[in-house]
mmCIF file of C-alpha atoms in Angstrom:
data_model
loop_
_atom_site.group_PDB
_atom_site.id
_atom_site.type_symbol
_atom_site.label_atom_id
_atom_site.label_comp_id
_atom_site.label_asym_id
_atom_site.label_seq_id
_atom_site.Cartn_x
_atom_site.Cartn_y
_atom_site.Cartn_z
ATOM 1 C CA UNK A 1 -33.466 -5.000 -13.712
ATOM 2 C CA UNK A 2 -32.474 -6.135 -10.320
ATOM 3 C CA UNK A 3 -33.956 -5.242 -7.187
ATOM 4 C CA UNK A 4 -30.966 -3.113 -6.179
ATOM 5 C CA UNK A 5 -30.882 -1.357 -9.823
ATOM 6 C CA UNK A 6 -34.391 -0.679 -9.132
ATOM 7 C CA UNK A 7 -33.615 0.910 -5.459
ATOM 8 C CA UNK A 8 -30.971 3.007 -6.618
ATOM 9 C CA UNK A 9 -32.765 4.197 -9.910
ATOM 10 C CA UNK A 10 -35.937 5.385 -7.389
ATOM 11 C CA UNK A 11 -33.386 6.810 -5.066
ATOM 12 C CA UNK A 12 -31.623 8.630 -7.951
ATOM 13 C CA UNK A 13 -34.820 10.370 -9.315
ATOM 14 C CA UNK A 14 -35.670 11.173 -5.626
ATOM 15 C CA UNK A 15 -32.730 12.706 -5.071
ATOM 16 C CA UNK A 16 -32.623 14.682 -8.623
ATOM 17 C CA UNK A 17 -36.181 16.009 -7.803
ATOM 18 C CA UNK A 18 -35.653 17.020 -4.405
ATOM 19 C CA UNK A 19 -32.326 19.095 -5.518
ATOM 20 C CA UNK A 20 -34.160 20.513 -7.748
ATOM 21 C CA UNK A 21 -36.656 21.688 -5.728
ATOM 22 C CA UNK A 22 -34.576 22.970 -3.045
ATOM 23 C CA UNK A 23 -32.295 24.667 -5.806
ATOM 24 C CA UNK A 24 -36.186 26.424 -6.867
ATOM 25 C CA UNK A 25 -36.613 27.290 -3.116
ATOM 26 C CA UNK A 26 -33.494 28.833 -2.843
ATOM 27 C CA UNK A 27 -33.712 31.007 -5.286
ATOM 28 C CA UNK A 28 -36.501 33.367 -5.060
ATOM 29 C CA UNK A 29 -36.276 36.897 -5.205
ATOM 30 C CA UNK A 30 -35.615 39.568 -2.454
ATOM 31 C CA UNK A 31 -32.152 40.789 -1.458
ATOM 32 C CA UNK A 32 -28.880 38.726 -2.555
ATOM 33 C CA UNK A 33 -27.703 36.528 0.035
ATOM 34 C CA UNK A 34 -24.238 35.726 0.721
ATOM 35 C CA UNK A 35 -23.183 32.583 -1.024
ATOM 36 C CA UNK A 36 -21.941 30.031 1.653
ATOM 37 C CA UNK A 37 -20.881 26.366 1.660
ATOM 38 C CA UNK A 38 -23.381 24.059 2.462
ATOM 39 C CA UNK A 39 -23.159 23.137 6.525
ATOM 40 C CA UNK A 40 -20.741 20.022 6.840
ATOM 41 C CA UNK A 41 -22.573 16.967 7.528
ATOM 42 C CA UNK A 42 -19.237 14.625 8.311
ATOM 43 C CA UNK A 43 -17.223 13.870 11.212
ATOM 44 C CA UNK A 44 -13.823 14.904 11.723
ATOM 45 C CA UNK A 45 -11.064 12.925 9.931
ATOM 46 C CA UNK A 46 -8.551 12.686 13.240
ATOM 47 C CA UNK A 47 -5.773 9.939 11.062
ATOM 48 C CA UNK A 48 -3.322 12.124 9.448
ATOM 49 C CA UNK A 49 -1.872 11.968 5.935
ATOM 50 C CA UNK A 50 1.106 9.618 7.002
ATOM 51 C CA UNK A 51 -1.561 7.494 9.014
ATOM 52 C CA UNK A 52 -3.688 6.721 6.190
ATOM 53 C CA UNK A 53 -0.825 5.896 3.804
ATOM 54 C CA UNK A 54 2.093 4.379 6.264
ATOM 55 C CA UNK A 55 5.585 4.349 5.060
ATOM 56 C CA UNK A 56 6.201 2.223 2.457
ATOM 57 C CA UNK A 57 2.396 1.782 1.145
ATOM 58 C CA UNK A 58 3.243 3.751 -2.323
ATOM 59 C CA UNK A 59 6.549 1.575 -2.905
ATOM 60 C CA UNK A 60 4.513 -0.112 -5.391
ATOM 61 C CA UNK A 61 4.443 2.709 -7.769
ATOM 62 C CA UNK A 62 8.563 2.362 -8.519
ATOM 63 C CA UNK A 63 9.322 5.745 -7.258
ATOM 64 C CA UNK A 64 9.677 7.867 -3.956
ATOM 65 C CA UNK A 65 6.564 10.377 -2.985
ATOM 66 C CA UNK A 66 6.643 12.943 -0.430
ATOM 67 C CA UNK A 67 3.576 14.888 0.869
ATOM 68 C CA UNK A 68 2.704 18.202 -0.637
ATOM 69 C CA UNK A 69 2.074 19.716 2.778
ATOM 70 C CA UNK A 70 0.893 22.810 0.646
ATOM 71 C CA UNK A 71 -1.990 21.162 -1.289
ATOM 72 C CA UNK A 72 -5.267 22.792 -1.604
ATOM 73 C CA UNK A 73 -8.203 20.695 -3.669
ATOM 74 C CA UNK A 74 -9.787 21.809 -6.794
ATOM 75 C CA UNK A 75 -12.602 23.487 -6.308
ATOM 76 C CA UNK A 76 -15.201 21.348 -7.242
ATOM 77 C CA UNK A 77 -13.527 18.325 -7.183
ATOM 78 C CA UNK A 78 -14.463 15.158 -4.943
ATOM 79 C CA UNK A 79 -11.755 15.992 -2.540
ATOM 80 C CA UNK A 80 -12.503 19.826 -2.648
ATOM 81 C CA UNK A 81 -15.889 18.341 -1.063
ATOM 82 C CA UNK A 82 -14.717 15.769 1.411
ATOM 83 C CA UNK A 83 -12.660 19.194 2.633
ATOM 84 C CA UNK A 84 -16.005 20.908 3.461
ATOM 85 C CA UNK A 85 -16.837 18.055 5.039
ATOM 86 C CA UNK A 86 -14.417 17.687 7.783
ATOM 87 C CA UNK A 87 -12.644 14.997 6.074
ATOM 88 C CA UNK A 88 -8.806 14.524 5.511
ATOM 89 C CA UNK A 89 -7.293 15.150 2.014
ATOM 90 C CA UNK A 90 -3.759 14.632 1.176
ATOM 91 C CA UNK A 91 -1.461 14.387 -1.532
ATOM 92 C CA UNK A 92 1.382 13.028 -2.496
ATOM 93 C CA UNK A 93 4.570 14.102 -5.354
ATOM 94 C CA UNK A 94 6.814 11.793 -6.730
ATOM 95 C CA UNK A 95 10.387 13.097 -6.213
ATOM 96 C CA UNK A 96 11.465 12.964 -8.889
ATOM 97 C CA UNK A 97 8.705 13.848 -11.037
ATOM 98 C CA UNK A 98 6.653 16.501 -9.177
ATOM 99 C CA UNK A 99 4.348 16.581 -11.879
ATOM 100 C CA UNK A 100 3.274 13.236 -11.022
ATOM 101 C CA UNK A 101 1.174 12.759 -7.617
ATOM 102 C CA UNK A 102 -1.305 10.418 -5.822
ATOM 103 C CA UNK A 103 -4.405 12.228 -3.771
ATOM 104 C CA UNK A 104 -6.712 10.528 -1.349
ATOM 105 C CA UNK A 105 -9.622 12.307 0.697
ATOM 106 C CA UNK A 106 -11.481 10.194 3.164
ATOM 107 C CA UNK A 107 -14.859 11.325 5.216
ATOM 108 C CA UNK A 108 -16.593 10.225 7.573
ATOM 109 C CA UNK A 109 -20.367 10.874 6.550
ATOM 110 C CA UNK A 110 -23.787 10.063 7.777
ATOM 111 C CA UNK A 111 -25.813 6.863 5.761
ATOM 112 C CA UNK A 112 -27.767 9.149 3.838
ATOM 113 C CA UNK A 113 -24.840 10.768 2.672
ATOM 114 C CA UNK A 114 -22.999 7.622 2.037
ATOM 115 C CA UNK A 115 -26.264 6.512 -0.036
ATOM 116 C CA UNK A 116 -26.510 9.194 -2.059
ATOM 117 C CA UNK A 117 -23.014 8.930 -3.299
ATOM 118 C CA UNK A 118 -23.005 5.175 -3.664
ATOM 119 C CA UNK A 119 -26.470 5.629 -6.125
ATOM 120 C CA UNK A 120 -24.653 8.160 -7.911
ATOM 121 C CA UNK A 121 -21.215 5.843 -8.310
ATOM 122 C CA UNK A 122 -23.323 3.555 -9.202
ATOM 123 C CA UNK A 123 -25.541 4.954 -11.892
ATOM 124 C CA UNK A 124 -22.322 6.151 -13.753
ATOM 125 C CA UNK A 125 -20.982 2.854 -13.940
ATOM 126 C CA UNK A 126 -17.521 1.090 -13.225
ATOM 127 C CA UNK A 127 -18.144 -0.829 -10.197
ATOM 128 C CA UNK A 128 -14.858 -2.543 -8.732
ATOM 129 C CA UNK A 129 -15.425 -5.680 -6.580
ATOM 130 C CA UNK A 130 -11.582 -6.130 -5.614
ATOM 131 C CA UNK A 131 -11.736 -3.424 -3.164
ATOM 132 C CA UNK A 132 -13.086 -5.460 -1.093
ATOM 133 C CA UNK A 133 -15.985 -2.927 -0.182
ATOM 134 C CA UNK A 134 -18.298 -1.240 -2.593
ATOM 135 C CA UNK A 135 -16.082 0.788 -5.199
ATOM 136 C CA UNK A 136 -15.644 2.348 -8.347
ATOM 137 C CA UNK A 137 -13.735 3.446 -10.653
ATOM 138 C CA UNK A 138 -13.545 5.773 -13.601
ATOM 139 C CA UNK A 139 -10.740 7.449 -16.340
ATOM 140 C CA UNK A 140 -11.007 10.802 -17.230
ATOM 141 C CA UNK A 141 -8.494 12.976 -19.295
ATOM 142 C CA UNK A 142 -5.474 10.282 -18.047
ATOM 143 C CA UNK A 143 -6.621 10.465 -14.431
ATOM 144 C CA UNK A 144 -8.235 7.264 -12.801
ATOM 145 C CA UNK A 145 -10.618 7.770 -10.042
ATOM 146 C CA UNK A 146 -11.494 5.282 -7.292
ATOM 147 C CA UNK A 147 -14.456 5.504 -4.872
ATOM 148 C CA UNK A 148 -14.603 3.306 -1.757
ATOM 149 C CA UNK A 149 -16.782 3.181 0.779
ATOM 150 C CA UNK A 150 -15.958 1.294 4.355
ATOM 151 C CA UNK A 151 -18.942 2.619 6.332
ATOM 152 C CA UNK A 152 -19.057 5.229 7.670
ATOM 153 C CA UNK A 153 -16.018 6.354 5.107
ATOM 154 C CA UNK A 154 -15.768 7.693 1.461
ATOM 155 C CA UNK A 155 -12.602 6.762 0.088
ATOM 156 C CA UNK A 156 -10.993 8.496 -3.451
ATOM 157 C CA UNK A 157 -8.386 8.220 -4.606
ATOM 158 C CA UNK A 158 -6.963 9.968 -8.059
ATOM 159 C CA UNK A 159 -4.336 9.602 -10.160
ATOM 160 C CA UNK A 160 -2.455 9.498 -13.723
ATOM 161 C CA UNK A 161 -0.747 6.499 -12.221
ATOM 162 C CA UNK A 162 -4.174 4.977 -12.400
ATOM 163 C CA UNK A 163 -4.625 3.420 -15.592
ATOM 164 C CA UNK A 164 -7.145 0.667 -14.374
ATOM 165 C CA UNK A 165 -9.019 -0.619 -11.247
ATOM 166 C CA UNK A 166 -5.957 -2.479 -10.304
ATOM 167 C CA UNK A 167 -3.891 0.468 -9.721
ATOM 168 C CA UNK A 168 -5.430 1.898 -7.213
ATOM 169 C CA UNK A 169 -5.828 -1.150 -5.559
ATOM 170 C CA UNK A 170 -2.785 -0.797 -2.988
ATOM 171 C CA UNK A 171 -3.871 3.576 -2.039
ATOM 172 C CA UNK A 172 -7.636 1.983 -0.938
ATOM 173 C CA UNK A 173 -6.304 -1.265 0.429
ATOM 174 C CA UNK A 174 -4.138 1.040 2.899
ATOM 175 C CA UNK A 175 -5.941 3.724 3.188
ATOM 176 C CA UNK A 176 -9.453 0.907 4.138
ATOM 177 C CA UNK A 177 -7.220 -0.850 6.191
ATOM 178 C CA UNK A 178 -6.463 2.112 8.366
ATOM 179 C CA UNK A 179 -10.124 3.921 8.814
ATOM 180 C CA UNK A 180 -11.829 0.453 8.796
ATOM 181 C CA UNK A 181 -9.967 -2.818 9.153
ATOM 182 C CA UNK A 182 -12.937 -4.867 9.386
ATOM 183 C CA UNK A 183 -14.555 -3.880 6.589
ATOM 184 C CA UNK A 184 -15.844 -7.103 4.341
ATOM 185 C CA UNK A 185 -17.166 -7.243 0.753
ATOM 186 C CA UNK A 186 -20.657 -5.699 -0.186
ATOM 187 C CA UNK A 187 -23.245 -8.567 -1.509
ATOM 188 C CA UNK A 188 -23.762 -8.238 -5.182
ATOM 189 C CA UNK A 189 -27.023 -7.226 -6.571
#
């Protein structure tokens, strides 16, 4: 086990137990309290949808998209939470397939935020070194997933259009080169 398997394995459990506990904490007895969303921890996202994917950066993809200026996240979803955190989430249709779209959230969150995520990426698996900053990426039900992370910013990405790593590859090469153009490859393990 490498040192950084080790590091992120500790900070896992840490993280598990200390959920937990706060999850016992909160519930106790007494009068209900109104459920609310956990305080946002990010700042703003000021680049807008066409900023972080310029004209022409889904040409790739063989068809036309347009944004769905009426988009709301899935509740629960990765960009459901970038949302609550102040972040930017977006999404595109293809023309002439509105079934088929490309969405990307981006935040800008705090280290230990950023930390906990990346130890969570990472314990699931599917680590992409091509994006040129730490990444991942998973298939679910048809839909590929990518994570990215140019500090200070979590990058996703999702859709059927992603079959593999590769392509998603020009959504976080755009979307990094926009929020952080300076970013530079993570050292391996």
């Amino acid at each position: 086990m490498t040192t950084r398997s080790r590091v992120r394995a500790i900070s896992a459990a840490v993280l598990t137990v200390s959920a937990s506990v706060l999850l016992v904490a909160c519930s106790g007895g007494g009068s209900p309290a109104p459920s609310a969303s956990p305080a946002p921890v990010g700042k703003r996202v000021t680049q807008t949808c066409g900023d972080l994917l310029p004209a022409g950066s889904l040409d790739v993809y063989g068809t036309t998209f347009a944004i769905d200026r009426g988009y709301e996240p899935e509740k629960g979803s990765p960009a459901a939470r970038i949302a609550q955190q102040r972040g930017r989430v977006c999404q595109w249709k293809a023309t002439d397939d509105t079934a088929t779209t490309i969405t990307v959230a981006v935040a800008d969150l705090p280290e230990k935020s950023l930390t906990n995520l990346k130890d969570a990426l990472y314990q699931r698996g599917g680590s992409v070194p091509t994006y040129r900053v730490e990444g991942y990426f998973s298939l679910t039900d048809g839909v590929g997933r990518a994570d990215a992370f140019a500090d200070p910013y979590w990058i996703t990405a999702s859709s059927t259009l992603f079959t593999e790593p590769g392509g998603a590859q020009p959504v976080i090469d755009a979307v990094r080169a926009v929020v952080q153009p300076t970013a530079s490859a993570t050292p391996a393990g």
